[in-house]
Amino acid sequence: MNLKKIYEQTEIVISFEVFPPKDDANGEKLEKLMSELEVLRRYHPSLVSVTYGAGGSTRGKSEEIVCRVKNELKITPMPHFTCVSTSRETIKNYLQAMETAGVENILALRGDLPKDGTICHDFLHASDLIEFIKQESSLSVAAAGYPEGHAEADSLQKDIEYLKLKTDKGADVIYTQLFFENEKYFQFVEKCTHAGISVPIVPGILPVTGYKQLAKMTSLCRVSIPEKFLSALEKHKDDSDYVKKCGIDFAMNQCRELIESGLPGLHFYTLNKSFAVSEIIESVCSSQAI
Ligand code: FAD
């Protein structure tokens, strides 16, 4: 099913993000990921998105997961694709491969800039990639949005102008960067609407399950953490059970409030594990039609 149809549903659309496991020469981690997804299948996800290493570092594994999600789990897959350091020809081949595999959707990204500064100038921004995908394929396209502004953006307002360009070029849905303050998401949606963006803006939720993981994730993107939440995690950072409970409870409250606001869906950053997301969905969505 394509993105437009998926978000026409009246129920809250549940989707999950996974990534190709690293250091997995014998494929054990990939099998583990598939069994975690098998668990998550019981929540009827409309979509599983699969990340893509900027520059194509995980291409083979990403494609394998996308095909297995589609063929074995019978869930609609959405590969991510990044255009930084990638040639026109490579992108064309990739799009063809995905369409041949029966894929209908793609999350089009620029990707993080390589540290050595070598970039391919064919595609400088995600909006260029989206335009190209729409010309070259019949894929439905999603784009990334940043409730607190992208790390390189001069201002949130400017970032939203570029986000509008992504929808003008053909993005059907926006998935947001993780955030911990719902107010930031609500304000972002309001500003996007004011800027003329009318596609669904789906919040990305990260259930925190480890203190180090939180530090790593938040060092990669611009995201504020409520003081009370952060100090509770810091105080008990060596107690992994406490951190998990605190992180899952926090995400549950966050999701409850988001659902009450009438959002289009919830996109969970699963980090390839099912336990936290399962607990949240069972607690928060049990009374919802999903
Ligand atoms: P763009 O939309 O191109 O924006 C990048 C910067 O350029 C922003 O500051 C923006 O304001 C500015 N900009 C945009 N358009 C223009 C323009 N026309 N002129 C001037 N400035 C402009 N990374 C991966 O490597 N692999 C993944 O699988 C992956 N998945 C992600 C999934 C989600 C939901 C999100 C939110 C992010 C993901 N990322 C992934 C991270 C993403 O690649 C980085 O955040 C990257 O730095 C920006 O990508 P973008 O598509 O948002 O870029």
mmCIF file of C-alpha atoms and ligand atoms in Angstrom:
data_model
loop_
_atom_site.group_PDB
_atom_site.id
_atom_site.type_symbol
_atom_site.label_atom_id
_atom_site.label_comp_id
_atom_site.label_asym_id
_atom_site.label_seq_id
_atom_site.Cartn_x
_atom_site.Cartn_y
_atom_site.Cartn_z
ATOM 1 C CA MET A 1 0.000 0.000 0.000
ATOM 2 C CA ASN A 2 1.358 3.454 -0.738
ATOM 3 C CA LEU A 3 1.848 6.201 1.839
ATOM 4 C CA LYS A 4 -1.108 8.276 0.701
ATOM 5 C CA LYS A 5 -3.480 5.339 1.160
ATOM 6 C CA ILE A 6 -1.916 4.317 4.468
ATOM 7 C CA TYR A 7 -2.520 7.747 6.002
ATOM 8 C CA GLU A 8 -6.067 7.967 4.668
ATOM 9 C CA GLN A 9 -7.027 5.364 7.300
ATOM 10 C CA THR A 10 -9.097 6.688 10.151
ATOM 11 C CA GLU A 11 -7.223 4.563 12.722
ATOM 12 C CA ILE A 12 -3.919 5.683 14.166
ATOM 13 C CA VAL A 13 -1.222 4.389 11.838
ATOM 14 C CA ILE A 14 1.488 2.460 13.666
ATOM 15 C CA SER A 15 4.921 2.163 12.047
ATOM 16 C CA PHE A 16 8.351 0.977 13.136
ATOM 17 C CA GLU A 17 11.886 1.919 12.175
ATOM 18 C CA VAL A 18 14.661 -0.678 12.193
ATOM 19 C CA PHE A 19 18.282 -0.585 11.049
ATOM 20 C CA PRO A 20 20.609 -3.163 9.443
ATOM 21 C CA PRO A 21 22.630 -4.740 12.286
ATOM 22 C CA LYS A 22 26.373 -3.997 12.358
ATOM 23 C CA ASP A 23 29.136 -6.643 12.728
ATOM 24 C CA ASP A 24 26.855 -9.466 11.683
ATOM 25 C CA ALA A 25 29.014 -11.691 9.487
ATOM 26 C CA ASN A 26 27.096 -14.869 10.390
ATOM 27 C CA GLY A 27 23.674 -13.212 10.067
ATOM 28 C CA GLU A 28 22.702 -13.980 13.661
ATOM 29 C CA LYS A 29 21.701 -10.383 14.453
ATOM 30 C CA LEU A 30 19.609 -10.198 11.312
ATOM 31 C CA GLU A 31 17.685 -13.313 12.342
ATOM 32 C CA LYS A 32 17.184 -11.794 15.801
ATOM 33 C CA LEU A 33 15.840 -8.621 14.190
ATOM 34 C CA MET A 34 13.383 -10.668 12.125
ATOM 35 C CA SER A 35 12.125 -12.412 15.261
ATOM 36 C CA GLU A 36 11.697 -9.039 17.031
ATOM 37 C CA LEU A 37 9.675 -7.826 14.052
ATOM 38 C CA GLU A 38 7.624 -11.013 14.190
ATOM 39 C CA VAL A 39 6.692 -9.988 17.768
ATOM 40 C CA LEU A 40 5.834 -6.447 16.679
ATOM 41 C CA ARG A 41 3.665 -7.765 13.838
ATOM 42 C CA ARG A 42 0.887 -8.460 16.337
ATOM 43 C CA TYR A 43 0.310 -4.685 16.594
ATOM 44 C CA HIS A 44 -0.651 -4.547 12.907
ATOM 45 C CA PRO A 45 1.965 -2.035 11.778
ATOM 46 C CA SER A 46 1.073 -0.351 8.510
ATOM 47 C CA LEU A 47 4.728 0.107 7.703
ATOM 48 C CA VAL A 48 8.267 -0.899 8.673
ATOM 49 C CA SER A 49 10.966 1.529 7.624
ATOM 50 C CA VAL A 50 14.574 0.418 7.170
ATOM 51 C CA THR A 51 17.466 2.849 7.526
ATOM 52 C CA TYR A 52 20.226 3.266 4.961
ATOM 53 C CA GLY A 53 23.842 4.145 5.734
ATOM 54 C CA ALA A 54 24.764 7.491 4.149
ATOM 55 C CA GLY A 55 26.921 6.809 1.098
ATOM 56 C CA GLY A 56 25.395 3.345 0.687
ATOM 57 C CA SER A 57 27.377 1.581 3.422
ATOM 58 C CA THR A 58 24.424 -0.671 4.377
ATOM 59 C CA ARG A 59 22.770 -0.967 0.988
ATOM 60 C CA GLY A 60 22.876 -4.772 0.610
ATOM 61 C CA LYS A 61 21.633 -5.421 4.135
ATOM 62 C CA SER A 62 18.955 -2.697 3.903
ATOM 63 C CA GLU A 63 17.631 -4.254 0.701
ATOM 64 C CA GLU A 64 17.610 -7.726 2.226
ATOM 65 C CA ILE A 65 15.595 -6.535 5.242
ATOM 66 C CA VAL A 66 13.178 -4.598 3.032
ATOM 67 C CA CYS A 67 12.509 -7.737 0.939
ATOM 68 C CA ARG A 68 12.108 -9.980 3.995
ATOM 69 C CA VAL A 69 9.709 -7.521 5.662
ATOM 70 C CA LYS A 70 7.630 -7.560 2.514
ATOM 71 C CA ASN A 71 7.794 -11.239 1.579
ATOM 72 C CA GLU A 72 8.076 -13.046 4.913
ATOM 73 C CA LEU A 73 6.254 -10.740 7.326
ATOM 74 C CA LYS A 74 3.824 -9.402 4.719
ATOM 75 C CA ILE A 75 4.227 -5.860 6.057
ATOM 76 C CA THR A 76 4.622 -2.839 3.781
ATOM 77 C CA PRO A 77 8.313 -1.856 3.828
ATOM 78 C CA MET A 78 9.703 1.641 3.399
ATOM 79 C CA PRO A 79 13.419 1.780 2.625
ATOM 80 C CA HIS A 80 15.228 4.967 3.596
ATOM 81 C CA PHE A 81 17.602 6.302 0.958
ATOM 82 C CA THR A 82 20.268 9.001 1.249
ATOM 83 C CA CYS A 83 21.636 10.952 -1.703
ATOM 84 C CA VAL A 84 24.794 12.480 -0.235
ATOM 85 C CA SER A 85 27.884 11.216 -2.122
ATOM 86 C CA THR A 86 25.664 9.275 -4.525
ATOM 87 C CA SER A 87 25.537 9.596 -8.293
ATOM 88 C CA ARG A 88 22.456 9.969 -10.446
ATOM 89 C CA GLU A 89 23.132 6.558 -12.012
ATOM 90 C CA THR A 90 23.357 4.778 -8.656
ATOM 91 C CA ILE A 91 20.075 6.300 -7.540
ATOM 92 C CA LYS A 92 18.390 5.310 -10.783
ATOM 93 C CA ASN A 93 19.571 1.699 -10.383
ATOM 94 C CA TYR A 94 18.438 1.645 -6.768
ATOM 95 C CA LEU A 95 14.963 2.929 -7.624
ATOM 96 C CA GLN A 96 14.645 0.315 -10.348
ATOM 97 C CA ALA A 97 15.733 -2.450 -7.964
ATOM 98 C CA MET A 98 13.198 -1.342 -5.365
ATOM 99 C CA GLU A 99 10.328 -1.131 -7.835
ATOM 100 C CA THR A 100 11.227 -4.546 -9.256
ATOM 101 C CA ALA A 101 11.086 -5.903 -5.692
ATOM 102 C CA GLY A 102 7.525 -4.536 -5.403
ATOM 103 C CA VAL A 103 8.395 -1.675 -3.037
ATOM 104 C CA GLU A 104 5.942 1.249 -3.184
ATOM 105 C CA ASN A 105 7.379 3.768 -0.714
ATOM 106 C CA ILE A 106 10.691 5.409 0.074
ATOM 107 C CA LEU A 107 11.943 7.850 2.726
ATOM 108 C CA ALA A 108 14.126 10.290 0.796
ATOM 109 C CA LEU A 109 16.961 11.901 2.746
ATOM 110 C CA ARG A 110 20.085 13.868 2.115
ATOM 111 C CA GLY A 111 22.054 11.986 4.803
ATOM 112 C CA ASP A 112 24.681 13.431 7.104
ATOM 113 C CA LEU A 113 27.545 15.144 5.339
ATOM 114 C CA PRO A 114 30.748 13.058 5.227
ATOM 115 C CA LYS A 115 33.401 14.305 7.676
ATOM 116 C CA ASP A 116 36.023 14.602 4.917
ATOM 117 C CA GLY A 117 33.740 17.030 3.059
ATOM 118 C CA THR A 118 33.599 15.022 -0.192
ATOM 119 C CA ILE A 119 30.075 15.306 -1.483
ATOM 120 C CA CYS A 120 28.564 14.516 -4.821
ATOM 121 C CA HIS A 121 27.057 17.682 -6.244
ATOM 122 C CA ASP A 122 24.289 15.943 -8.211
ATOM 123 C CA PHE A 123 22.013 16.073 -5.166
ATOM 124 C CA LEU A 124 22.706 18.658 -2.492
ATOM 125 C CA HIS A 125 19.424 18.390 -0.613
ATOM 126 C CA ALA A 126 16.640 15.894 0.003
ATOM 127 C CA SER A 127 14.334 18.088 -2.107
ATOM 128 C CA ASP A 128 16.579 17.408 -5.169
ATOM 129 C CA LEU A 129 16.336 13.674 -4.476
ATOM 130 C CA ILE A 130 12.553 13.810 -4.071
ATOM 131 C CA GLU A 131 12.192 15.612 -7.399
ATOM 132 C CA PHE A 132 14.369 12.970 -9.086
ATOM 133 C CA ILE A 133 12.477 10.044 -7.511
ATOM 134 C CA LYS A 134 9.165 11.481 -8.691
ATOM 135 C CA GLN A 135 10.571 11.847 -12.236
ATOM 136 C CA GLU A 136 12.135 8.407 -12.382
ATOM 137 C CA SER A 137 9.682 6.179 -10.509
ATOM 138 C CA SER A 138 6.147 5.791 -9.286
ATOM 139 C CA LEU A 139 7.253 5.457 -5.660
ATOM 140 C CA SER A 140 5.389 7.313 -2.946
ATOM 141 C CA VAL A 141 7.871 9.500 -1.069
ATOM 142 C CA ALA A 142 8.287 10.474 2.579
ATOM 143 C CA ALA A 143 10.619 13.154 3.959
ATOM 144 C CA ALA A 144 12.261 13.945 7.305
ATOM 145 C CA GLY A 145 11.147 16.857 9.507
ATOM 146 C CA TYR A 146 12.770 18.359 12.596
ATOM 147 C CA PRO A 147 10.487 19.764 15.341
ATOM 148 C CA GLU A 148 13.450 21.580 16.906
ATOM 149 C CA GLY A 149 15.092 22.444 13.596
ATOM 150 C CA HIS A 150 17.803 20.516 11.760
ATOM 151 C CA ALA A 151 21.252 20.845 13.358
ATOM 152 C CA GLU A 152 22.623 22.796 10.372
ATOM 153 C CA ALA A 153 19.604 25.067 9.926
ATOM 154 C CA ASP A 154 19.936 28.804 10.614
ATOM 155 C CA SER A 155 16.457 28.830 12.117
ATOM 156 C CA LEU A 156 13.423 26.582 12.528
ATOM 157 C CA GLN A 157 11.489 28.879 10.215
ATOM 158 C CA LYS A 158 14.060 28.487 7.419
ATOM 159 C CA ASP A 159 14.105 24.714 7.952
ATOM 160 C CA ILE A 160 10.309 24.652 7.581
ATOM 161 C CA GLU A 161 10.583 26.600 4.318
ATOM 162 C CA TYR A 162 12.845 23.841 2.976
ATOM 163 C CA LEU A 163 10.454 21.234 4.333
ATOM 164 C CA LYS A 164 7.674 22.900 2.353
ATOM 165 C CA LEU A 165 9.897 22.586 -0.719
ATOM 166 C CA LYS A 166 10.166 18.841 -0.043
ATOM 167 C CA THR A 167 6.377 18.530 -0.033
ATOM 168 C CA ASP A 168 6.109 20.745 -3.142
ATOM 169 C CA LYS A 169 8.483 18.344 -4.893
ATOM 170 C CA GLY A 170 6.233 15.422 -3.998
ATOM 171 C CA ALA A 171 6.673 14.182 -0.406
ATOM 172 C CA ASP A 172 3.377 12.622 0.741
ATOM 173 C CA VAL A 173 4.247 12.269 4.440
ATOM 174 C CA ILE A 174 6.745 13.727 6.921
ATOM 175 C CA TYR A 175 8.322 11.634 9.670
ATOM 176 C CA THR A 176 9.841 13.638 12.467
ATOM 177 C CA GLN A 177 13.119 13.403 14.258
ATOM 178 C CA LEU A 178 12.736 12.051 17.795
ATOM 179 C CA PHE A 179 11.663 14.570 20.421
ATOM 180 C CA PHE A 180 10.798 14.450 24.123
ATOM 181 C CA GLU A 181 8.711 17.582 24.510
ATOM 182 C CA ASN A 182 5.339 17.221 22.844
ATOM 183 C CA GLU A 183 4.903 20.967 22.898
ATOM 184 C CA LYS A 184 7.766 21.221 20.362
ATOM 185 C CA TYR A 185 5.901 18.831 18.043
ATOM 186 C CA PHE A 186 2.581 20.687 18.419
ATOM 187 C CA GLN A 187 4.239 24.042 17.688
ATOM 188 C CA PHE A 188 6.079 22.523 14.731
ATOM 189 C CA VAL A 189 2.861 21.152 13.221
ATOM 190 C CA GLU A 190 1.234 24.539 13.676
ATOM 191 C CA LYS A 191 4.126 26.344 11.972
ATOM 192 C CA CYS A 192 4.173 23.800 9.140
ATOM 193 C CA THR A 193 0.431 24.242 8.591
ATOM 194 C CA HIS A 194 0.923 28.018 8.572
ATOM 195 C CA ALA A 195 3.677 27.552 5.958
ATOM 196 C CA GLY A 196 1.231 25.667 3.719
ATOM 197 C CA ILE A 197 2.334 22.100 4.471
ATOM 198 C CA SER A 198 -0.728 19.891 4.363
ATOM 199 C CA VAL A 199 0.667 16.331 4.397
ATOM 200 C CA PRO A 200 0.548 14.181 7.577
ATOM 201 C CA ILE A 201 3.381 14.943 10.020
ATOM 202 C CA VAL A 202 4.028 11.730 11.918
ATOM 203 C CA PRO A 203 5.826 11.998 15.268
ATOM 204 C CA GLY A 204 8.922 9.848 15.746
ATOM 205 C CA ILE A 205 9.044 8.304 19.227
ATOM 206 C CA LEU A 206 12.151 6.914 20.840
ATOM 207 C CA PRO A 207 11.524 4.892 24.007
ATOM 208 C CA VAL A 208 14.701 5.416 26.034
ATOM 209 C CA THR A 209 15.970 2.043 27.257
ATOM 210 C CA GLY A 210 19.588 2.857 28.112
ATOM 211 C CA TYR A 211 21.418 5.892 29.456
ATOM 212 C CA LYS A 212 24.371 5.631 27.049
ATOM 213 C CA GLN A 213 22.006 5.178 24.122
ATOM 214 C CA LEU A 214 20.236 8.421 25.052
ATOM 215 C CA ALA A 215 23.529 10.305 25.214
ATOM 216 C CA LYS A 216 24.511 8.917 21.795
ATOM 217 C CA MET A 217 21.177 9.695 20.118
ATOM 218 C CA THR A 218 20.981 13.210 21.484
ATOM 219 C CA SER A 219 24.568 13.980 20.460
ATOM 220 C CA LEU A 220 23.541 13.255 16.873
ATOM 221 C CA CYS A 221 20.573 15.572 16.642
ATOM 222 C CA ARG A 222 19.133 18.774 18.065
ATOM 223 C CA VAL A 223 16.720 17.599 20.751
ATOM 224 C CA SER A 224 15.855 18.948 24.188
ATOM 225 C CA ILE A 225 15.265 16.651 27.132
ATOM 226 C CA PRO A 226 12.946 17.802 29.950
ATOM 227 C CA GLU A 227 15.041 18.587 33.023
ATOM 228 C CA LYS A 228 13.054 16.286 35.334
ATOM 229 C CA PHE A 229 13.358 13.315 32.981
ATOM 230 C CA LEU A 230 17.065 13.891 32.411
ATOM 231 C CA SER A 231 17.937 14.254 36.072
ATOM 232 C CA ALA A 232 15.979 11.072 36.960
ATOM 233 C CA LEU A 233 17.949 9.175 34.310
ATOM 234 C CA GLU A 234 21.261 10.701 35.388
ATOM 235 C CA LYS A 235 20.665 9.911 39.030
ATOM 236 C CA HIS A 236 20.016 6.224 38.278
ATOM 237 C CA LYS A 237 22.184 5.794 35.209
ATOM 238 C CA ASP A 238 23.849 2.643 36.574
ATOM 239 C CA ASP A 239 20.534 0.961 37.325
ATOM 240 C CA SER A 240 19.544 -0.379 33.915
ATOM 241 C CA ASP A 241 16.123 -1.631 35.066
ATOM 242 C CA TYR A 242 15.248 1.793 36.453
ATOM 243 C CA VAL A 243 16.374 3.542 33.250
ATOM 244 C CA LYS A 244 14.231 1.185 31.153
ATOM 245 C CA LYS A 245 11.150 1.676 33.308
ATOM 246 C CA CYS A 246 11.617 5.431 33.456
ATOM 247 C CA GLY A 247 12.146 5.643 29.660
ATOM 248 C CA ILE A 248 9.160 3.448 28.827
ATOM 249 C CA ASP A 249 6.854 5.302 31.269
ATOM 250 C CA PHE A 250 7.961 8.599 29.777
ATOM 251 C CA ALA A 251 7.245 7.418 26.213
ATOM 252 C CA MET A 252 3.832 6.060 27.286
ATOM 253 C CA ASN A 253 2.807 9.459 28.652
ATOM 254 C CA GLN A 254 4.169 11.153 25.576
ATOM 255 C CA CYS A 255 2.155 8.844 23.273
ATOM 256 C CA ARG A 256 -1.034 9.221 25.322
ATOM 257 C CA GLU A 257 -0.912 12.991 24.991
ATOM 258 C CA LEU A 258 -0.087 12.786 21.273
ATOM 259 C CA ILE A 259 -2.982 10.399 20.621
ATOM 260 C CA GLU A 260 -5.380 12.716 22.456
ATOM 261 C CA SER A 261 -4.282 15.512 20.128
ATOM 262 C CA GLY A 262 -5.545 13.485 17.146
ATOM 263 C CA LEU A 263 -2.272 12.804 15.351
ATOM 264 C CA PRO A 264 -2.055 10.781 12.089
ATOM 265 C CA GLY A 265 0.148 8.014 13.451
ATOM 266 C CA LEU A 266 3.042 6.999 15.676
ATOM 267 C CA HIS A 267 6.425 6.087 14.222
ATOM 268 C CA PHE A 268 8.561 4.173 16.723
ATOM 269 C CA TYR A 269 12.339 4.137 16.654
ATOM 270 C CA THR A 270 12.598 0.532 17.828
ATOM 271 C CA LEU A 271 16.410 0.222 17.881
ATOM 272 C CA ASN A 272 15.695 -3.322 16.659
ATOM 273 C CA LYS A 273 14.060 -4.383 19.937
ATOM 274 C CA SER A 274 10.395 -5.185 20.528
ATOM 275 C CA PHE A 275 10.009 -5.097 24.328
ATOM 276 C CA ALA A 276 9.712 -1.328 24.953
ATOM 277 C CA VAL A 277 7.473 -0.623 21.976
ATOM 278 C CA SER A 278 5.275 -3.628 22.836
ATOM 279 C CA GLU A 279 4.743 -2.365 26.388
ATOM 280 C CA ILE A 280 3.910 1.118 25.156
ATOM 281 C CA ILE A 281 1.448 0.034 22.479
ATOM 282 C CA GLU A 282 -0.298 -2.401 24.811
ATOM 283 C CA SER A 283 -0.706 0.234 27.468
ATOM 284 C CA VAL A 284 -1.488 3.227 25.293
ATOM 285 C CA CYS A 285 -3.304 1.884 22.262
ATOM 286 C CA SER A 286 -5.370 -0.908 23.858
ATOM 287 C CA SER A 287 -8.489 1.232 23.765
ATOM 288 C CA GLN A 288 -7.693 2.595 20.300
ATOM 289 C CA ALA A 289 -8.583 0.929 17.032
ATOM 290 C CA ILE A 290 -5.222 -0.094 15.593
HETATM 291 P P1 FAD B 1 17.679 18.130 3.846
HETATM 292 O O1 FAD B 1 16.208 18.203 3.774
HETATM 293 O O2 FAD B 1 18.441 18.268 2.580
HETATM 294 O O3 FAD B 1 18.160 19.231 4.902
HETATM 295 C C1 FAD B 1 19.517 19.307 5.330
HETATM 296 C C2 FAD B 1 19.842 20.746 5.720
HETATM 297 O O4 FAD B 1 19.842 21.586 4.573
HETATM 298 C C3 FAD B 1 18.831 21.384 6.688
HETATM 299 O O5 FAD B 1 19.530 22.213 7.580
HETATM 300 C C4 FAD B 1 17.905 22.194 5.789
HETATM 301 O O6 FAD B 1 17.371 23.314 6.463
HETATM 302 C C5 FAD B 1 18.838 22.608 4.665
HETATM 303 N N1 FAD B 1 18.188 22.626 3.346
HETATM 304 C C6 FAD B 1 17.262 21.762 2.876
HETATM 305 N N2 FAD B 1 16.934 22.089 1.603
HETATM 306 C C7 FAD B 1 17.674 23.153 1.269
HETATM 307 C C8 FAD B 1 17.806 23.930 0.087
HETATM 308 N N3 FAD B 1 17.081 23.639 -1.015
HETATM 309 N N4 FAD B 1 18.703 24.974 0.080
HETATM 310 C C9 FAD B 1 19.444 25.262 1.183
HETATM 311 N N5 FAD B 1 19.353 24.550 2.345
HETATM 312 C C10 FAD B 1 18.490 23.519 2.379
HETATM 313 N N6 FAD B 1 20.345 9.386 7.952
HETATM 314 C C11 FAD B 1 20.926 8.321 7.332
HETATM 315 O O7 FAD B 1 22.108 8.369 6.986
HETATM 316 N N7 FAD B 1 20.217 7.184 7.067
HETATM 317 C C12 FAD B 1 18.907 7.045 7.384
HETATM 318 O O8 FAD B 1 18.304 6.013 7.121
HETATM 319 C C13 FAD B 1 18.258 8.152 8.058
HETATM 320 N N8 FAD B 1 16.953 8.093 8.396
HETATM 321 C C14 FAD B 1 16.338 9.187 8.981
HETATM 322 C C15 FAD B 1 14.965 9.124 9.272
HETATM 323 C C16 FAD B 1 14.315 10.219 9.855
HETATM 324 C C17 FAD B 1 12.828 10.135 10.156
HETATM 325 C C18 FAD B 1 15.052 11.393 10.174
HETATM 326 C C19 FAD B 1 14.381 12.562 10.841
HETATM 327 C C20 FAD B 1 16.408 11.461 9.878
HETATM 328 C C21 FAD B 1 17.072 10.372 9.274
HETATM 329 N N9 FAD B 1 18.441 10.413 8.934
HETATM 330 C C22 FAD B 1 19.033 9.327 8.316
HETATM 331 C C23 FAD B 1 19.253 11.591 9.256
HETATM 332 C C24 FAD B 1 19.344 12.589 8.063
HETATM 333 O O9 FAD B 1 19.989 11.983 6.973
HETATM 334 C C25 FAD B 1 20.131 13.808 8.557
HETATM 335 O O10 FAD B 1 19.396 14.515 9.500
HETATM 336 C C26 FAD B 1 20.654 14.732 7.441
HETATM 337 O O11 FAD B 1 21.638 15.598 8.027
HETATM 338 C C27 FAD B 1 19.590 15.612 6.802
HETATM 339 O O12 FAD B 1 18.793 14.896 5.966
HETATM 340 P P2 FAD B 1 17.469 15.592 5.322
HETATM 341 O O13 FAD B 1 16.900 14.623 4.381
HETATM 342 O O14 FAD B 1 16.613 16.138 6.382
HETATM 343 O O15 FAD B 1 18.206 16.786 4.518
#
